[in-house]
PDB file of C-alpha atoms in Angstrom:
ATOM      1  CA  MET A  13     -15.343  -2.343  10.183  1.00 63.00           C
ATOM      2  CA  LYS A  14     -15.854  -1.489   6.629  1.00 72.00           C
ATOM      3  CA  LYS A  15     -12.454  -0.926   4.569  1.00 77.00           C
ATOM      4  CA  GLU A  16     -11.750   2.290   3.411  1.00 77.00           C
ATOM      5  CA  PRO A  17     -11.202   2.319  -0.588  1.00 77.00           C
ATOM      6  CA  TRP A  18      -7.799   2.923  -0.371  1.00 80.00           C
ATOM      7  CA  GLU A  19      -7.077  -0.083   1.700  1.00 84.00           C
ATOM      8  CA  ASN A  20      -9.300  -2.152  -0.769  1.00 82.00           C
ATOM      9  CA  THR A  21      -7.201  -1.239  -3.284  1.00 85.00           C
ATOM     10  CA  ILE A  22      -4.192  -2.276  -1.173  1.00 90.00           C
ATOM     11  CA  THR A  23      -5.801  -5.441  -0.375  1.00 89.00           C
ATOM     12  CA  LEU A  24      -6.826  -6.354  -3.913  1.00 86.00           C
ATOM     13  CA  ILE A  25      -3.062  -5.746  -5.222  1.00 90.00           C
ATOM     14  CA  SER A  26      -1.803  -8.135  -2.709  1.00 92.00           C
ATOM     15  CA  LEU A  27      -4.481 -10.440  -3.555  1.00 87.00           C
ATOM     16  CA  LEU A  28      -3.670 -10.562  -7.114  1.00 86.00           C
ATOM     17  CA  ALA A  29      -0.084 -10.544  -6.643  1.00 89.00           C
ATOM     18  CA  GLY A  30      -0.330 -13.368  -3.897  1.00 87.00           C
ATOM     19  CA  ILE A  31       2.325 -15.180  -1.859  1.00 86.00           C
ATOM     20  CA  PRO A  32       4.903 -14.327  -0.891  1.00 90.00           C
ATOM     21  CA  TYR A  33       3.864 -10.581  -0.357  1.00 95.00           C
ATOM     22  CA  ILE A  34       2.033  -9.760   2.724  1.00 96.00           C
ATOM     23  CA  ILE A  35       0.746  -6.647   4.263  1.00 96.00           C
ATOM     24  CA  LYS A  36       1.799  -4.964   7.266  1.00 95.00           C
ATOM     25  CA  LYS A  37      -0.577  -2.199   9.069  1.00 92.00           C
ATOM     26  CA  ILE A  38       1.325   0.321  11.080  1.00 89.00           C
ATOM     27  CA  TYR A  39      -0.046   3.164  13.126  1.00 84.00           C
ATOM     28  CA  VAL A  40       1.636   6.743  12.697  1.00 78.00           C
ATOM     29  CA  LYS A  41       2.596   8.234  16.574  1.00 73.00           C
ATOM     30  CA  ASP A  42       2.971  11.446  15.294  1.00 64.00           C
ATOM     31  CA  TYR A  43       0.373  12.324  12.822  1.00 57.00           C
ATOM     32  CA  GLY A  44      -1.469  15.147  13.431  1.00 53.00           C
ATOM     33  CA  SER A  45      -1.481  17.482  16.525  1.00 44.00           C
ATOM     34  CA  ALA A  46      -2.547  14.392  18.468  1.00 44.00           C
ATOM     35  CA  GLU A  47      -0.475  11.837  19.769  1.00 47.00           C
ATOM     36  CA  ILE A  48      -1.252   8.115  19.982  1.00 48.00           C
ATOM     37  CA  ILE A  49      -0.491   6.617  23.577  1.00 50.00           C
ATOM     38  CA  SER A  50      -3.215   3.249  24.648  1.00 48.00           C
ATOM     39  CA  SER A  51      -2.764   0.196  21.693  1.00 47.00           C
ATOM     40  CA  ASN A  52      -5.787  -0.036  23.273  1.00 42.00           C
ATOM     41  CA  ARG A  53      -7.270   2.991  21.829  1.00 40.00           C
ATOM     42  CA  GLU A  54     -10.434   1.958  18.998  1.00 40.00           C
ATOM     43  CA  TRP A  55      -8.350   2.850  15.898  1.00 41.00           C
ATOM     44  CA  THR A  56     -10.215   4.812  12.878  1.00 44.00           C
ATOM     45  CA  SER A  57      -8.699   5.727   9.611  1.00 47.00           C
ATOM     46  CA  ASP A  58      -8.197   9.562  10.404  1.00 60.00           C
ATOM     47  CA  ASN A  59      -5.453   8.436  13.118  1.00 64.00           C
ATOM     48  CA  GLY A  60      -2.860   8.136  11.330  1.00 76.00           C
ATOM     49  CA  GLU A  61      -2.900   4.421   9.792  1.00 83.00           C
ATOM     50  CA  ALA A  62      -0.622   3.269   7.205  1.00 87.00           C
ATOM     51  CA  LEU A  63      -0.292  -0.582   4.941  1.00 91.00           C
ATOM     52  CA  ILE A  64       2.895  -1.709   3.293  1.00 94.00           C
ATOM     53  CA  LEU A  65       2.940  -4.216   1.072  1.00 95.00           C
ATOM     54  CA  GLY A  66       5.814  -5.775  -0.004  1.00 96.00           C
ATOM     55  CA  LYS A  67       7.602  -9.570  -0.370  1.00 96.00           C
ATOM     56  CA  GLU A  68       7.418 -11.428   2.967  1.00 95.00           C
ATOM     57  CA  GLU A  69      11.418 -11.400   3.638  1.00 96.00           C
ATOM     58  CA  ASP A  70      11.680  -7.900   2.282  1.00 95.00           C
ATOM     59  CA  ILE A  71       9.166  -6.161   4.741  1.00 95.00           C
ATOM     60  CA  LEU A  72       9.600  -8.957   7.532  1.00 93.00           C
ATOM     61  CA  SER A  73      11.578  -6.119   9.883  1.00 90.00           C
ATOM     62  CA  ILE A  74       8.810  -3.944   9.789  1.00 91.00           C
ATOM     63  CA  PRO A  75       6.454  -4.003  13.287  1.00 90.00           C
ATOM     64  CA  ASN A  76       2.890  -5.225  12.320  1.00 94.00           C
ATOM     65  CA  ASN A  77      -0.267  -3.400  14.388  1.00 92.00           C
ATOM     66  CA  SER A  78       2.406  -1.258  16.044  1.00 88.00           C
ATOM     67  CA  ILE A  79       2.367   2.531  16.635  1.00 86.00           C
ATOM     68  CA  VAL A  80       5.994   3.668  15.095  1.00 84.00           C
ATOM     69  CA  GLU A  81       7.689   7.155  14.649  1.00 80.00           C
ATOM     70  CA  ILE A  82       7.518   8.722  11.550  1.00 74.00           C
ATOM     71  CA  GLY A  83      11.213   9.097  11.278  1.00 78.00           C
ATOM     72  CA  ASN A  84      11.717   5.359  11.693  1.00 83.00           C
ATOM     73  CA  ILE A  85       8.671   4.244   9.089  1.00 81.00           C
ATOM     74  CA  ARG A  86      10.833   6.607   6.785  1.00 80.00           C
ATOM     75  CA  LYS A  87      13.970   4.927   7.388  1.00 84.00           C
ATOM     76  CA  MET A  88      12.565   1.614   6.889  1.00 87.00           C
ATOM     77  CA  LEU A  89      11.298   2.519   3.769  1.00 85.00           C
ATOM     78  CA  GLN A  90      13.918   4.648   2.817  1.00 84.00           C
ATOM     79  CA  GLN A  91      16.364   0.988   3.197  1.00 88.00           C
ATOM     80  CA  LEU A  92      13.932  -1.158   0.913  1.00 90.00           C
ATOM     81  CA  TYR A  93      14.264   1.206  -1.738  1.00 86.00           C
ATOM     82  CA  GLN A  94      17.986   1.776  -1.363  1.00 86.00           C
ATOM     83  CA  GLU A  95      18.021  -2.135  -1.622  1.00 90.00           C
ATOM     84  CA  ASN A  96      15.334  -2.047  -4.834  1.00 88.00           C
ATOM     85  CA  LYS A  97      13.128  -3.757  -2.553  1.00 91.00           C
ATOM     86  CA  SER A  98       9.715  -3.177  -4.484  1.00 92.00           C
ATOM     87  CA  PHE A  99       6.519  -2.025  -1.908  1.00 93.00           C
ATOM     88  CA  VAL A 100       3.263  -0.392  -2.225  1.00 92.00           C
ATOM     89  CA  ILE A 101       2.721   2.453   0.697  1.00 88.00           C
ATOM     90  CA  GLY A 102      -0.828   3.809   1.579  1.00 85.00           C
ATOM     91  CA  ASN A 103      -2.620   5.634   4.227  1.00 79.00           C
ATOM     92  CA  ASN A 104      -6.100   7.722   4.479  1.00 68.00           C
ATOM     93  CA  PHE A 105      -3.441  11.477   3.812  1.00 60.00           C
ATOM     94  CA  TYR A 106      -2.204  12.582   1.052  1.00 48.00           C
ATOM     95  CA  TYR A 107       1.483  11.590   0.141  1.00 46.00           C
ATOM     96  CA  PRO A 108       2.515   8.675   2.840  1.00 43.00           C
ATOM     97  CA  PHE A 109       4.936  10.623   5.035  1.00 44.00           C
ATOM     98  CA  GLY A 110       6.684  13.220   2.354  1.00 48.00           C
ATOM     99  CA  ILE A 111       8.841   9.950   0.471  1.00 54.00           C
ATOM    100  CA  GLU A 112      10.332  11.429  -2.402  1.00 57.00           C
ATOM    101  CA  PHE A 113      12.227   8.853  -4.322  1.00 62.00           C
ATOM    102  CA  GLU A 114      12.944   9.117  -7.985  1.00 60.00           C
ATOM    103  CA  ASN A 115       9.913   9.697  -9.958  1.00 54.00           C
ATOM    104  CA  ASN A 116      11.027   7.057 -12.734  1.00 55.00           C
ATOM    105  CA  LYS A 117      10.743   4.154  -9.735  1.00 64.00           C
ATOM    106  CA  ARG A 118       7.374   5.612  -8.558  1.00 65.00           C
ATOM    107  CA  LEU A 119       4.038   4.841  -9.321  1.00 67.00           C
ATOM    108  CA  GLU A 120       0.648   6.554  -7.877  1.00 66.00           C
ATOM    109  CA  VAL A 121      -2.740   4.772  -8.099  1.00 66.00           C
ATOM    110  CA  PRO A 122      -4.794   7.411  -8.389  1.00 57.00           C
ATOM    111  CA  THR A 123      -7.416   7.124  -5.238  1.00 59.00           C
ATOM    112  CA  SER A 124      -9.640   9.876  -3.888  1.00 56.00           C
ATOM    113  CA  LEU A 125      -6.253  11.347  -2.127  1.00 51.00           C
ATOM    114  CA  ASN A 126      -3.499   9.835  -4.523  1.00 57.00           C
ATOM    115  CA  ASN A 127      -2.450   8.371  -1.456  1.00 74.00           C
ATOM    116  CA  ILE A 128      -1.080   4.487  -2.403  1.00 81.00           C
ATOM    117  CA  ILE A 129       2.438   5.052  -4.534  1.00 83.00           C
ATOM    118  CA  TYR A 130       4.562   2.143  -5.450  1.00 85.00           C
ATOM    119  CA  TYR A 131       7.989   1.959  -5.275  1.00 86.00           C
ATOM    120  CA  GLY A 132      10.334  -0.519  -7.650  1.00 85.00           C
ATOM    121  CA  ASN A 133      11.029  -1.759 -10.464  1.00 83.00           C
ATOM    122  CA  ARG A 134       7.789  -1.942 -12.821  1.00 80.00           C
ATOM    123  CA  LYS A 135       8.568  -5.123 -14.834  1.00 83.00           C
ATOM    124  CA  ASP A 136       8.737  -7.003 -11.636  1.00 86.00           C
ATOM    125  CA  LEU A 137       5.176  -8.928 -10.397  1.00 88.00           C
ATOM    126  CA  LEU A 138       4.468  -6.584  -7.776  1.00 90.00           C
ATOM    127  CA  GLY A 139       5.076  -3.841 -10.102  1.00 88.00           C
ATOM    128  CA  VAL A 140       2.707  -5.279 -12.912  1.00 86.00           C
ATOM    129  CA  VAL A 141       0.127  -5.783 -10.307  1.00 87.00           C
ATOM    130  CA  THR A 142       0.041  -2.438  -9.405  1.00 87.00           C
ATOM    131  CA  LYS A 143      -0.279  -1.007 -12.955  1.00 85.00           C
ATOM    132  CA  GLU A 144      -2.989  -3.311 -13.849  1.00 82.00           C
ATOM    133  CA  VAL A 145      -4.841  -2.121 -10.722  1.00 83.00           C
ATOM    134  CA  TYR A 146      -3.975   1.579 -11.392  1.00 81.00           C
ATOM    135  CA  ASN A 147      -5.076   1.221 -14.990  1.00 79.00           C
ATOM    136  CA  TYR A 148      -8.737  -0.070 -13.793  1.00 76.00           C
ATOM    137  CA  VAL A 149      -9.064   2.524 -11.371  1.00 77.00           C
ATOM    138  CA  LEU A 150      -7.707   5.083 -13.691  1.00 72.00           C
ATOM    139  CA  PHE A 151     -10.652   4.480 -15.974  1.00 73.00           C
ATOM    140  CA  ASN A 152     -13.731   2.871 -14.081  1.00 72.00           C
ATOM    141  CA  ASN A 153     -13.915   4.013 -10.552  1.00 62.00           C
ATOM    142  CA  LEU A 154     -11.496   6.057  -8.175  1.00 60.00           C
ATOM    143  CA  ASP A 155     -12.582   4.219  -5.478  1.00 67.00           C
ATOM    144  CA  ILE A 156     -12.154   0.560  -5.278  1.00 68.00           C
ATOM    145  CA  ASN A 157     -14.683  -1.572  -3.602  1.00 69.00           C
ATOM    146  CA  GLU A 158     -16.280  -5.398  -3.108  1.00 70.00           C
ATOM    147  CA  GLU A 159     -17.358  -5.277  -6.536  1.00 71.00           C
ATOM    148  CA  ASP A 160     -14.315  -4.471  -8.018  1.00 69.00           C
ATOM    149  CA  LYS A 161     -12.090  -6.203  -6.401  1.00 69.00           C
ATOM    150  CA  GLU A 162     -14.336  -9.804  -7.285  1.00 72.00           C
ATOM    151  CA  TYR A 163     -14.885  -8.266 -10.735  1.00 70.00           C
ATOM    152  CA  LEU A 164     -10.953  -7.939 -11.227  1.00 70.00           C
ATOM    153  CA  ILE A 165      -9.975 -11.201  -9.539  1.00 68.00           C
ATOM    154  CA  SER A 166     -12.011 -12.910 -11.982  1.00 71.00           C
ATOM    155  CA  LYS A 167     -10.482 -11.515 -15.103  1.00 67.00           C
ATOM    156  CA  LYS A 168      -8.786 -13.614 -16.951  1.00 59.00           C
ATOM    157  CA  LYS A 169      -6.102 -11.261 -18.244  1.00 58.00           C
ATOM    158  CA  ILE A 170      -4.875 -10.284 -14.800  1.00 60.00           C
ATOM    159  CA  LYS A 171      -4.974 -14.445 -13.587  1.00 55.00           C
ATOM    160  CA  LYS A 172      -2.623 -14.753 -16.859  1.00 59.00           C
ATOM    161  CA  ILE A 173      -0.423 -12.156 -15.501  1.00 55.00           C
ATOM    162  CA  CYS A 174      -0.196 -12.761 -11.857  1.00 56.00           C
ATOM    163  CA  HIS A 175       0.192 -16.574 -11.809  1.00 51.00           C
ATOM    164  CA  TYR A 176       2.590 -17.030 -14.465  1.00 44.00           C
TER     165      TYR A 176
END
């Protein structure tokens, strides 16, 4: 299944940041008016899929490939935020779950819907990588595709930043 641009962007940030950063995929149970009941259902990008990128030890307690109630997602992200853990949250609907934290610890990556948000210190590795991807997206193309991923991964500047 072809990934959407917002998924490609988060995947790119993950690839550039490298180990120990991982992506967790969750599905919001109460997204929209429909309720997701069966885990065997054919998933589409418009049914509440969300990706969370962070250090493995920071997001270990977040379940992967599972259906989660929106209130529980907010609690998980709030805890990460309060513990000053850096993370990226993204989905295919506008502003992930209405999460509002301090603006000075937030960077919105400009995709078609502004639906990828970084929270944390912009000077740590995940913050620097997200800012580089942000700059690329802002000046080149709002939607990351496979060619963009290959180009950015090959850039010497980003390699130097990500593998210091």
